Short mmCIF file of C-alpha atoms and ligand atoms in Angstrom, two decimals:
data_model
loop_
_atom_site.label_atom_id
_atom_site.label_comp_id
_atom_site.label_asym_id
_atom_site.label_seq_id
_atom_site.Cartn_x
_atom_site.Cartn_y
_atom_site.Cartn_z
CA UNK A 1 87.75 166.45 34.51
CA UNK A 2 90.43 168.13 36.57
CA UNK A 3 88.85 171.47 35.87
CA UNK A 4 85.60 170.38 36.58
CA UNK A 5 86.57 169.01 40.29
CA UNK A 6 88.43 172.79 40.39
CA UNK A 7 85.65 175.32 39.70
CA UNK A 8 83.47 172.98 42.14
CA UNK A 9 86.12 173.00 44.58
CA UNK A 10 86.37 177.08 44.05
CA UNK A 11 83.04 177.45 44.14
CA UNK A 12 80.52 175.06 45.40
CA UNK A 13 83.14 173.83 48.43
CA UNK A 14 82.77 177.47 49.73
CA UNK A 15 78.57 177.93 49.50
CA UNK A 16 78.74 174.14 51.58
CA UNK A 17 81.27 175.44 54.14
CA UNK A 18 79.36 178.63 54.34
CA UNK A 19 75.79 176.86 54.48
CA UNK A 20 77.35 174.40 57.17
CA UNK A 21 78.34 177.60 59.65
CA UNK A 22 75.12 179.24 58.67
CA UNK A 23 73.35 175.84 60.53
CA UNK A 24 75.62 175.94 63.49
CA UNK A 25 76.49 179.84 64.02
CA UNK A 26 73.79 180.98 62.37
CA UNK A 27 73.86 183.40 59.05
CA UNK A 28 76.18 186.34 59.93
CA UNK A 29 78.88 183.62 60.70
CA UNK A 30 77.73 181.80 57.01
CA UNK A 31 77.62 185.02 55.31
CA UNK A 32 81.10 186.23 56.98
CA UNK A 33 83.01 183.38 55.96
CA UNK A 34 81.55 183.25 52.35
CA UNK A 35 82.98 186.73 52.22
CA UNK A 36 86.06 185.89 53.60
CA UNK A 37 86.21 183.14 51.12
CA UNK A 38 85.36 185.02 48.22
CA UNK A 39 87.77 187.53 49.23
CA UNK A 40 90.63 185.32 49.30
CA UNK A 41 89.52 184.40 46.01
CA UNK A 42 89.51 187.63 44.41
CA UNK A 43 92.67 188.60 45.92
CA UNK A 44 94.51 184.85 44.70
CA UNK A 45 93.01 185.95 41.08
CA UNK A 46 94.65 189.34 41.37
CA UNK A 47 97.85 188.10 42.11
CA UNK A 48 97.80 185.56 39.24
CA UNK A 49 97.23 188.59 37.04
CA UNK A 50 99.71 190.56 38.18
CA UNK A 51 102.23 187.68 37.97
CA UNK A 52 101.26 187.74 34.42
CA UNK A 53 101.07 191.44 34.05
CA UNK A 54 105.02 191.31 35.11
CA UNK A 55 105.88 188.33 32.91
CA UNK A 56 104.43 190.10 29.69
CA UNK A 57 106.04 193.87 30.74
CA UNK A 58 109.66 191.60 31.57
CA UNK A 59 111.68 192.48 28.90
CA UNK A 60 113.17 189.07 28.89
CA UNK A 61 110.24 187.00 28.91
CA UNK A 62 110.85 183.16 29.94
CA UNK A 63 107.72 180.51 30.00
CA UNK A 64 105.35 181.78 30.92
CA UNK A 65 104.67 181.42 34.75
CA UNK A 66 102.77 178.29 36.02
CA UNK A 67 99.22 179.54 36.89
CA UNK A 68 96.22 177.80 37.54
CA UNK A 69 95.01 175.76 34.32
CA UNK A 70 91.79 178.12 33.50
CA UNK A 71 93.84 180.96 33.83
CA UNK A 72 96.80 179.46 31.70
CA UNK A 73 94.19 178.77 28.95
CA UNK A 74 92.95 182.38 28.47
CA UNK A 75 96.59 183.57 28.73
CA UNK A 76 98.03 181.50 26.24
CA UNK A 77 95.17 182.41 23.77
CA UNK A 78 95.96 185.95 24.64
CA UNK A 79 99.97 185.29 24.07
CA UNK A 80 98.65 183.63 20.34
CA UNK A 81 96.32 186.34 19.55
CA UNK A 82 99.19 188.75 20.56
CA UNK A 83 101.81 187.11 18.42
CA UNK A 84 99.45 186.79 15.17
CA UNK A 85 99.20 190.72 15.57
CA UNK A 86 103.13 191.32 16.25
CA UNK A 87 103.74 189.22 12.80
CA UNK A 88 100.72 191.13 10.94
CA UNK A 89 102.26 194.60 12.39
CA UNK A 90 105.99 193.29 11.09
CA UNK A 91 104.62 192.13 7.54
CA UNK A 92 103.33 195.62 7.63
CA UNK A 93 106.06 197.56 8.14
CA UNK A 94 108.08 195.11 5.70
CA UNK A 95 105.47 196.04 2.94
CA UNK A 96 105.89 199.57 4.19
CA UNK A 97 109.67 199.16 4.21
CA UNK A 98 109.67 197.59 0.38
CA UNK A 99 107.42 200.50 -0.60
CA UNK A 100 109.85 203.18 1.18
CA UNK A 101 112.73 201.77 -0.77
CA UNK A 102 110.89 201.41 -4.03
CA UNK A 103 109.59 205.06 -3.75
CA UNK A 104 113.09 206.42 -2.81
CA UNK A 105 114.89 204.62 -5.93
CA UNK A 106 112.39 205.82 -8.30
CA UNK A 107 113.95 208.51 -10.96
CA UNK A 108 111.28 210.94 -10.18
CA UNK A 109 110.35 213.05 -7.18
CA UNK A 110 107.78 212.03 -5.17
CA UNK A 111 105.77 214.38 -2.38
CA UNK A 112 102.80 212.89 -0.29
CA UNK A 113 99.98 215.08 0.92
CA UNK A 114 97.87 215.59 2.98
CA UNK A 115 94.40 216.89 2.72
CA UNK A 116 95.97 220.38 4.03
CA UNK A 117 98.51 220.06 1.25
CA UNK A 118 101.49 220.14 4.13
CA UNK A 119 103.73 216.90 3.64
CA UNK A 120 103.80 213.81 4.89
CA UNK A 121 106.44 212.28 3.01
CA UNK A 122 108.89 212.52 0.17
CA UNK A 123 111.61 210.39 -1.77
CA UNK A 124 115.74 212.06 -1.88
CA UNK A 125 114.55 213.01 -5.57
CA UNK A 126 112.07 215.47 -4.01
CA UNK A 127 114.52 216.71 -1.41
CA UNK A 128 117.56 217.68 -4.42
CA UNK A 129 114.84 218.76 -6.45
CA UNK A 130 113.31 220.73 -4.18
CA UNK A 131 115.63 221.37 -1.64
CA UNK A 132 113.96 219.83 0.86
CA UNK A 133 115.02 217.69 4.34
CA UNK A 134 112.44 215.57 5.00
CA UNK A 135 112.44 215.59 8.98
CA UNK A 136 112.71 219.66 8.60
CA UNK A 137 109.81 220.04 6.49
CA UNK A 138 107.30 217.05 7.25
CA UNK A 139 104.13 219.05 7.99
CA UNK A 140 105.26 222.39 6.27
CA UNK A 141 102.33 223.25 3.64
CA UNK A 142 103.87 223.26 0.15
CA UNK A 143 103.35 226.15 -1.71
CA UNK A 144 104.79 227.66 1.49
CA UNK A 145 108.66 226.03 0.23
CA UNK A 146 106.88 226.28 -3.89
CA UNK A 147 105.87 229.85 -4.30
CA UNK A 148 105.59 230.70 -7.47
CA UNK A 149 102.14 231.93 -8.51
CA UNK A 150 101.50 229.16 -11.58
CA UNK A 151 102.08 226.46 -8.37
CA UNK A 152 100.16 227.94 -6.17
CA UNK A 153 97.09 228.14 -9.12
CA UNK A 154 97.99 224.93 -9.91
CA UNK A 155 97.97 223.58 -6.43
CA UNK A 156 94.27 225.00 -6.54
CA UNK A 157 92.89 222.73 -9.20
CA UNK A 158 94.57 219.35 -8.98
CA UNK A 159 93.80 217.34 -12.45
CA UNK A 160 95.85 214.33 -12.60
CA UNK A 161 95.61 214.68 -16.46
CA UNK A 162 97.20 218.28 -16.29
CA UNK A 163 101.10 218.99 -15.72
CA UNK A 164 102.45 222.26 -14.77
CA UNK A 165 106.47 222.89 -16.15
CA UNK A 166 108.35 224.39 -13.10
CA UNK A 167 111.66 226.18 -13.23
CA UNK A 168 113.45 224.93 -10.16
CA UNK A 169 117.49 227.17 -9.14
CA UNK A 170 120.27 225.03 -9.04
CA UNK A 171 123.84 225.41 -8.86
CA UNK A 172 124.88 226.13 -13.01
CA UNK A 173 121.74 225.38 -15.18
CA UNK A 174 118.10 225.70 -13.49
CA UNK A 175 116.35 222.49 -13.53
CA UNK A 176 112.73 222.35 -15.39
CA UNK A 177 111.11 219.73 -14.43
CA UNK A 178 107.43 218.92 -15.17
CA UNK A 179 105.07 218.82 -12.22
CA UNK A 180 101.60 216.49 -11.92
CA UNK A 181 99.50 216.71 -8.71
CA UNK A 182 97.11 213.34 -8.27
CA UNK A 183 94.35 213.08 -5.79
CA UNK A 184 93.70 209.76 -4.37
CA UNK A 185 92.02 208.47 -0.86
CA UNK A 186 90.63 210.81 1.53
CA UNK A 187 91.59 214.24 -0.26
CA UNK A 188 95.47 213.27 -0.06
CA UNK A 189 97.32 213.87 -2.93
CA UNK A 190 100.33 212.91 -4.59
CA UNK A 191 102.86 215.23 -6.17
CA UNK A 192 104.92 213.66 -9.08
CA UNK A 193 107.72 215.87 -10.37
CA UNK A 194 109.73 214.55 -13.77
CA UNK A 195 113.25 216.42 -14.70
CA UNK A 196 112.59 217.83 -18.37
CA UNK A 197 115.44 219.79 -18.54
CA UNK A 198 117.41 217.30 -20.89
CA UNK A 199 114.87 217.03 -23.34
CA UNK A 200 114.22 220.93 -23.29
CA UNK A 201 117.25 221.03 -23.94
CA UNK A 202 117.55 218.31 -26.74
CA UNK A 203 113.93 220.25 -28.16
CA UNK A 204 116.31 223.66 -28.31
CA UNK A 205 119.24 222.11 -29.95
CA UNK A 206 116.93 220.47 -32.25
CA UNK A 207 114.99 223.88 -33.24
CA UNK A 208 118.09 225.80 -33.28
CA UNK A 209 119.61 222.94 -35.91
CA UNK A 210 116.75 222.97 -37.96
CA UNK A 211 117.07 226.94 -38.11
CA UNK A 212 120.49 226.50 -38.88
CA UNK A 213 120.38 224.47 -41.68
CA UNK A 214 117.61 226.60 -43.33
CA UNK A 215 119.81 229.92 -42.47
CA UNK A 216 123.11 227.96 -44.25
CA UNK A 217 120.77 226.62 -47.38
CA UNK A 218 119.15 230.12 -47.74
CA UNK A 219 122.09 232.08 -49.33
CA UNK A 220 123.51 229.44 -51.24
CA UNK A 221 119.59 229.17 -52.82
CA UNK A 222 119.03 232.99 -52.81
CA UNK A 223 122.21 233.61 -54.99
CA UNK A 224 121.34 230.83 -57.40
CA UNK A 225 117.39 232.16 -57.30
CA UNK A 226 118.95 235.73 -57.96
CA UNK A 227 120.61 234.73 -61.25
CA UNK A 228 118.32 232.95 -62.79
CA UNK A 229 115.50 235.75 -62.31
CA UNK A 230 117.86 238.05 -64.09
CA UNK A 231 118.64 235.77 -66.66
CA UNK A 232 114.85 235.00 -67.46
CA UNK A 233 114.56 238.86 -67.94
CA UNK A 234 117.54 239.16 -69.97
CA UNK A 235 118.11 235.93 -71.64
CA UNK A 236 122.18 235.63 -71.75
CA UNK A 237 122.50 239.17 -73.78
CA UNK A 238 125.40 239.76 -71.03
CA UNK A 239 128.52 237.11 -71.50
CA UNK A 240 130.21 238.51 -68.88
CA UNK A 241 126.96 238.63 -65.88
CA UNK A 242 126.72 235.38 -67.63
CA UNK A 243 129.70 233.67 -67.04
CA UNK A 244 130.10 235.48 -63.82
CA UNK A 245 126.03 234.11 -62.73
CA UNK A 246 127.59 230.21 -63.66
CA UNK A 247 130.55 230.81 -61.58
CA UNK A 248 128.85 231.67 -58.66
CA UNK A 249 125.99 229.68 -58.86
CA UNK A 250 128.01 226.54 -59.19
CA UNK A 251 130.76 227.83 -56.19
CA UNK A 252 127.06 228.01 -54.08
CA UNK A 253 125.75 224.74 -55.61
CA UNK A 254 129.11 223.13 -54.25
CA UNK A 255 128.85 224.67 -51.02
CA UNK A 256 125.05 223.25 -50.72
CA UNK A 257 126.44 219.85 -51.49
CA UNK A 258 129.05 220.14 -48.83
CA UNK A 259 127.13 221.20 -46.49
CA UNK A 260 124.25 218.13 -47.27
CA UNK A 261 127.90 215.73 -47.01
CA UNK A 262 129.18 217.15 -44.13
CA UNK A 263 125.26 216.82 -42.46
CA UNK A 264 125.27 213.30 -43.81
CA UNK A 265 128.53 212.33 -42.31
CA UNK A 266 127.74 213.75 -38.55
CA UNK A 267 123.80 211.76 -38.79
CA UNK A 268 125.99 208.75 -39.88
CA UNK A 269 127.98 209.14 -36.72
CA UNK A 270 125.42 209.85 -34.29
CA UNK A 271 123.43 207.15 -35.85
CA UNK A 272 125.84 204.07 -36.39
CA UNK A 273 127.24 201.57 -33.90
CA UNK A 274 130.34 201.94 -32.97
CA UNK A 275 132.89 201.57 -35.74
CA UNK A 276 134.36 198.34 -36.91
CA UNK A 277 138.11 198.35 -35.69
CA UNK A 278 141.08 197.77 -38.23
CA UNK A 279 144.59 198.48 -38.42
CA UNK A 280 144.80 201.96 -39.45
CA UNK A 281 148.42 202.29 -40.60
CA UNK A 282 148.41 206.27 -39.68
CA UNK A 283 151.63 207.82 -41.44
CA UNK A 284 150.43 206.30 -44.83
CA UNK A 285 147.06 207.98 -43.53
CA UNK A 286 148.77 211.23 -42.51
CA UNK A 287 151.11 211.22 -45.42
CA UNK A 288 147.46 211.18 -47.82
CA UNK A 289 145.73 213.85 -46.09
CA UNK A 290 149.37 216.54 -46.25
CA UNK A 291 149.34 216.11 -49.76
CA UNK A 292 145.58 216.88 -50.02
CA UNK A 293 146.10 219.72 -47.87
CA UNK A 294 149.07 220.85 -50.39
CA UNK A 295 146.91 220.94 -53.26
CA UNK A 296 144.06 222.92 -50.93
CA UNK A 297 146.83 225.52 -50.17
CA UNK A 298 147.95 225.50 -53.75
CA UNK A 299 151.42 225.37 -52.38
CA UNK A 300 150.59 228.11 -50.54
CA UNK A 301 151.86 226.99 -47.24
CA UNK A 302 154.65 224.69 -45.80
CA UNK A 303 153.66 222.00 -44.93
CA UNK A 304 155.93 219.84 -42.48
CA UNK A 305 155.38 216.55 -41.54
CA UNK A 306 157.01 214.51 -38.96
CA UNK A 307 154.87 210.71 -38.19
CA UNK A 308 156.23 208.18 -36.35
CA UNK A 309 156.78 205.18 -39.36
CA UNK A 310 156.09 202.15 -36.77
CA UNK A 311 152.69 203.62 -34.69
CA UNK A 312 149.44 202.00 -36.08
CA UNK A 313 146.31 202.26 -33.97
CA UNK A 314 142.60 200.39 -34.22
CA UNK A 315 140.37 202.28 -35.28
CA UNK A 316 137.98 203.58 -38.61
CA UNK A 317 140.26 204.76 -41.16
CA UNK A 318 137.46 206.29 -43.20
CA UNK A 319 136.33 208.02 -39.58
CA UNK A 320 139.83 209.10 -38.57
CA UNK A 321 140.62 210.04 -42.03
CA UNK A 322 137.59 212.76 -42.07
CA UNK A 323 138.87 214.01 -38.65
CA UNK A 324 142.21 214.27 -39.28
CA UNK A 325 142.14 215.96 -42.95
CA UNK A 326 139.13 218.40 -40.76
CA UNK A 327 141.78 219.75 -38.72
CA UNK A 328 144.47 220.18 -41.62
CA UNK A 329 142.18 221.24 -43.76
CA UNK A 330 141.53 224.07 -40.99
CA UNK A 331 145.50 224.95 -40.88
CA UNK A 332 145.43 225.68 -44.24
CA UNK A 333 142.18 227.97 -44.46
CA UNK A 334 142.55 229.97 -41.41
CA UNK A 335 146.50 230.46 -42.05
CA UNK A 336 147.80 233.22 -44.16
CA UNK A 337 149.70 232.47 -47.48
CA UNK A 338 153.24 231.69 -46.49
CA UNK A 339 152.66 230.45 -43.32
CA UNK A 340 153.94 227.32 -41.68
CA UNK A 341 151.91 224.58 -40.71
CA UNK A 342 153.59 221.83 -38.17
CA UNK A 343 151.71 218.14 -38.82
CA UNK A 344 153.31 215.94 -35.77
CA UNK A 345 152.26 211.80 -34.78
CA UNK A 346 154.30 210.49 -32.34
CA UNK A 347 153.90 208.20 -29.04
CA UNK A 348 153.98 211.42 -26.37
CA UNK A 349 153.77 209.96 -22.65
CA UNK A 350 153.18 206.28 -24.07
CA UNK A 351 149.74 207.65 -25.73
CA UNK A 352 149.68 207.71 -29.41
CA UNK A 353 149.42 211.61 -29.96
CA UNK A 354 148.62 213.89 -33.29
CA UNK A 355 148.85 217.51 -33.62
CA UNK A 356 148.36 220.01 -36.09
CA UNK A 357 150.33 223.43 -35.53
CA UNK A 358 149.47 226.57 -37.82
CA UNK A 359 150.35 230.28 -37.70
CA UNK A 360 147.11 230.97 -38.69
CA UNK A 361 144.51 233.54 -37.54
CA UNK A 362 144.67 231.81 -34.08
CA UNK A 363 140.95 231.98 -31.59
CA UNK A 364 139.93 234.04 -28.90
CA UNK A 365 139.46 232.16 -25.82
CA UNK A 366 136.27 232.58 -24.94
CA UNK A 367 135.41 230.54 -28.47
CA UNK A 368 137.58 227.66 -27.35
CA UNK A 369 134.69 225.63 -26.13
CA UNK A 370 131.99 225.89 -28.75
CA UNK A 371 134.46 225.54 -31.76
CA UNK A 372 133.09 221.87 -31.69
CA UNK A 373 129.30 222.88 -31.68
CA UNK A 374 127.44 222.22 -35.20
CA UNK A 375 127.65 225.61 -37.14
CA UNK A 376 129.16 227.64 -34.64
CA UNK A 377 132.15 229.30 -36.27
CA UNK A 378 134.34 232.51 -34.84
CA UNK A 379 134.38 234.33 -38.25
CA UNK A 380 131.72 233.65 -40.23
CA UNK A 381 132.78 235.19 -43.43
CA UNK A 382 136.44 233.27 -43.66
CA UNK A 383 134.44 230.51 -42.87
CA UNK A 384 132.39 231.10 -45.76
CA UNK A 385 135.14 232.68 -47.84
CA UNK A 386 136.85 229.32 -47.42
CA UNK A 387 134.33 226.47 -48.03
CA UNK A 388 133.78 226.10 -44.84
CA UNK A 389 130.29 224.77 -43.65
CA UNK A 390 130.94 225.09 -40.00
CA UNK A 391 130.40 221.50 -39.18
CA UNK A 392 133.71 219.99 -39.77
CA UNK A 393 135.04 220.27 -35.53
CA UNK A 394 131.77 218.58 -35.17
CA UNK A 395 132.43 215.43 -36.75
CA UNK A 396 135.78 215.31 -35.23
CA UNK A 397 134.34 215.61 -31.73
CA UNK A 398 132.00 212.57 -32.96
CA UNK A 399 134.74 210.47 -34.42
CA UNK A 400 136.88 211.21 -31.37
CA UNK A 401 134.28 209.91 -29.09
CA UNK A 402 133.65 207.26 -30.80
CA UNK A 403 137.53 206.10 -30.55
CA UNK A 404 137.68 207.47 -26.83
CA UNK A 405 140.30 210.17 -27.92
CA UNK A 406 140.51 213.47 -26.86
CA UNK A 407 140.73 216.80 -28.53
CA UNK A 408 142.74 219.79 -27.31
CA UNK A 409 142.36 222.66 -28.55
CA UNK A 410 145.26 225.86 -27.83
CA UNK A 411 145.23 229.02 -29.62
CA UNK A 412 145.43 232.70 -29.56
CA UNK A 413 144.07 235.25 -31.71
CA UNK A 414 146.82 236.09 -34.37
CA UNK A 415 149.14 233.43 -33.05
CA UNK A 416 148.38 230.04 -34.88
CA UNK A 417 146.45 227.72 -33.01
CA UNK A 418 147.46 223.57 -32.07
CA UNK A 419 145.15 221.21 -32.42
CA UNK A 420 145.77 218.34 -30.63
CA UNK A 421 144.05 214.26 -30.79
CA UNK A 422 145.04 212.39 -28.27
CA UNK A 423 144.45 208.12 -28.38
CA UNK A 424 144.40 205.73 -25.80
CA UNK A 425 146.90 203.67 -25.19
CA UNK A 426 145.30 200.39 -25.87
CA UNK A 427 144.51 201.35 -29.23
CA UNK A 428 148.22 201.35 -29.98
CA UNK A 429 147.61 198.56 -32.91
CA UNK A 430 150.27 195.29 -31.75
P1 LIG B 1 134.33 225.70 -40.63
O1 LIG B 1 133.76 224.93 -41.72
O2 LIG B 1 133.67 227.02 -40.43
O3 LIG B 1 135.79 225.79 -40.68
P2 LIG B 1 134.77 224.04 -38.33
O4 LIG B 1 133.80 223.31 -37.49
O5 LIG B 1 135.81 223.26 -39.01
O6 LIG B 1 133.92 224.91 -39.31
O7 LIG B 1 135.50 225.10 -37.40
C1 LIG B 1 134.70 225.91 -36.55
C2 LIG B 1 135.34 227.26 -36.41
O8 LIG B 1 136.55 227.13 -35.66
C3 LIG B 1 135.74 227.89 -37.69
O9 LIG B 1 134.69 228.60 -38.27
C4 LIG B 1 136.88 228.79 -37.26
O10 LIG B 1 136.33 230.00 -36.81
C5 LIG B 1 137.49 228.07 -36.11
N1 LIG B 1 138.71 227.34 -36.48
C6 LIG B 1 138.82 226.02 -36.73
N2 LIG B 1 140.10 225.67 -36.99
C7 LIG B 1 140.82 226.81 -36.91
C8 LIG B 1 142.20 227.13 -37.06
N3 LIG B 1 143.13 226.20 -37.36
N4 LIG B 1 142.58 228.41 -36.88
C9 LIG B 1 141.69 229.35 -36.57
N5 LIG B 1 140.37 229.14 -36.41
C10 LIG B 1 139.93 227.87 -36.58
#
């Protein structure tokens, strides 16, 4: 009701004052002071917006300023509409916030395009994989920082379904990574990039193993092959090629069942769970393996062993057995008769340490850090010559990971060589 008597008082109380001077001074004077009224008005209006004009720019804002109740009403809506949109805006940016973060944590590189292929945004993969700053190079076309010509073509036919393998420079090994553009919305596209190199590398190991084993399997099976051709064209009229043909095809036959034990052993440790852990009472262990190594050496060499009676550890016996009796075994074959091979266990700065010392052929150092690589092997034909299969530093690298002991390895060529394991403390057995 209030309002009511207020818009008649605003604007009806005028027309009658107006139409009342208009009677007595005529209609200039009626006219005049409706104009003069409506100008007051207009001007009273004005000031009530600029009141609120200051009141929504004030940093500080207070209540809002008492105005008159019509105006109050449309400003208050306006303060409500403007507050639903402030809270839509922030839910926004917290979606766009959420997205940000989940973008930037993802494993792969992400690059968003526009639909001039310059970018609008990427995630810190994209940046270390493509050495990129994102405030530099916002709005720099990409196959201006990618130029290689397979990009570039296959920046020209995006097919989501396609993937393009990239060879990226980095500090040590290059990085491949696998590259998929995918359009979406108005001609943007998206530019997913996935780090391969692992598995390429993984898919090389894998090839080069399986080459391996055929190369190692061939000349054992060529040499067996080879005999018994020659005896099916000259059945056993020869004692001697005959008993020389046995000899050598069962020293071959031996050497392919090594080599299948020896392949079994390292799939059974790459395969298994970690090892049960037992008291492995080592110089009863150690003790076992010299005398093996004796009767490899045919008393050959001297062999010297010094093992600390009263130092047990937890561990696999079977598993440190085989990588133990690997490195003896080693002394032995790569030492020359007469030589002098040093077997130590003892607690060396509070870690449970065991060495193997030889005056053996001794390694150059540039093999050091492959001798534990399957098959690789510094002189093939001792190797050979020996038994060897070139697999048995493998499995002690696997054992000694699995145990969290380390192997070091010193040697030079015609010196001997010392290889040494090296526990953790806490598997000093209580
Ligand atoms: P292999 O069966 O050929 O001996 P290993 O994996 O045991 O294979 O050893 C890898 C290579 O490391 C060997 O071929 C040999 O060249 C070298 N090597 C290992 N132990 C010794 C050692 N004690 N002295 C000299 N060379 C060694």
């Amino acid at each position: 009701m209030r309002h009511w008597i207020n818009a008649l008082l605003t604007l009806y109380f005028p027309v009658l004052i107006a139409g009342f001077f208009t009677l007595i001074w005529g209609e200039r004077v009626g006219l005049l002071t409706l104009c003069v009224w409506l100008f007051i008005l207009l001007w009273s209006e004005r000031q009530k917006l600029s009141v609120f004009d200051n009141w929504l720019n004030s940093p500080s804002r207070g209540a809002l300023p008492t105005l008159s109740p019509g105006w109050e009403r449309v400003f208050k809506s306006f303060i409500k509409i403007q507050k639903h949109q402030r809270l839509s805006e922030s839910e926004l940016n917290r979606a766009l916030d959420r997205f940000e973060q989940a973008a930037r944590a993802l494993p792969d590189a992400v690059i968003l395009l526009n639909n001039s292929r310059q970018i609008e945004w990427c995630n810190t993969k994209a940046e270390e994989y493509f050495q990129l700053t994102l405030n530099r190079d916002q709005g720099v076309q990409i196959d201006y920082l990618l130029r290689q010509p397979s990009f570039r073509a296959f920046m020209r036919s995006p097919d989501a379904e396609a993937s393009l393998n990239l060879r990226l420079p980095r500090t040590g090994v290059d990085r491949l990574v696998s590259i998929q553009i995918i359009p979406f919305g108005d001609a943007q596209a998206l530019l997913l990039a996935r780090d391969i190199t692992e598995r390429e590398q993984l898919e090389v190991t894998r090839r080069d193993f399986v080459a391996n084993i055929s190369h190692e399997l061939r000349t054992p099976l060529t040499v067996i092959q080879g005999f018994l051709e020659t005896f099916e064209d000259n059945p056993a009229d020869n004692p001697e090629l005959l008993s020389r043909g046995v000899k050598l095809m069962s020293d071959q036959s031996h050497r392919m069942n090594r080599l299948i034990t020896d392949l079994l052993a390292l799939s059974r440790l790459e395969t298994s769970d970690s090892p049960e852990k037992e008291v492995v009472n080592m110089s009863s262990l150690i003790k076992n393996i010299s005398e093996e190594a004796r009767a490899l050496s045919a008393n050959k060499h001297d062999i010297d062993v010094q093992a600390s009676s009263d130092l047990n550890i937890l561990g696999s016996e079977e598993e440190i057995r085989s990588a133990l009796s690997n490195l003896v075994s080693n002394a032995v074959r790569y030492s020359p008769d007469g030589g002098k091979i040093s077997i130590r266990w003892s607690l060396t700065d509070n870690e449970p340490v065991f060495s193997c010392l030889d005056q053996g052929v001794g390694i150059a150092p540039e093999h050091l850090s492959r001798l534990t690589e399957r098959f690789y092997r510094v002189d093939k034909s001792r190797s050979q010559e020996t038994g060897g299969t070139g697999l048995g530093l493998a499995i002690v690298k696997h054992v000694l990971n699995r145990h969290n002991a380390q192997l070091e390895i010193t040697s030079e060529p015609n010196n001997g060589s010392q290889f040494s394991v090296q526990f953790p403390r806490d598997t000093i057995a209580p």
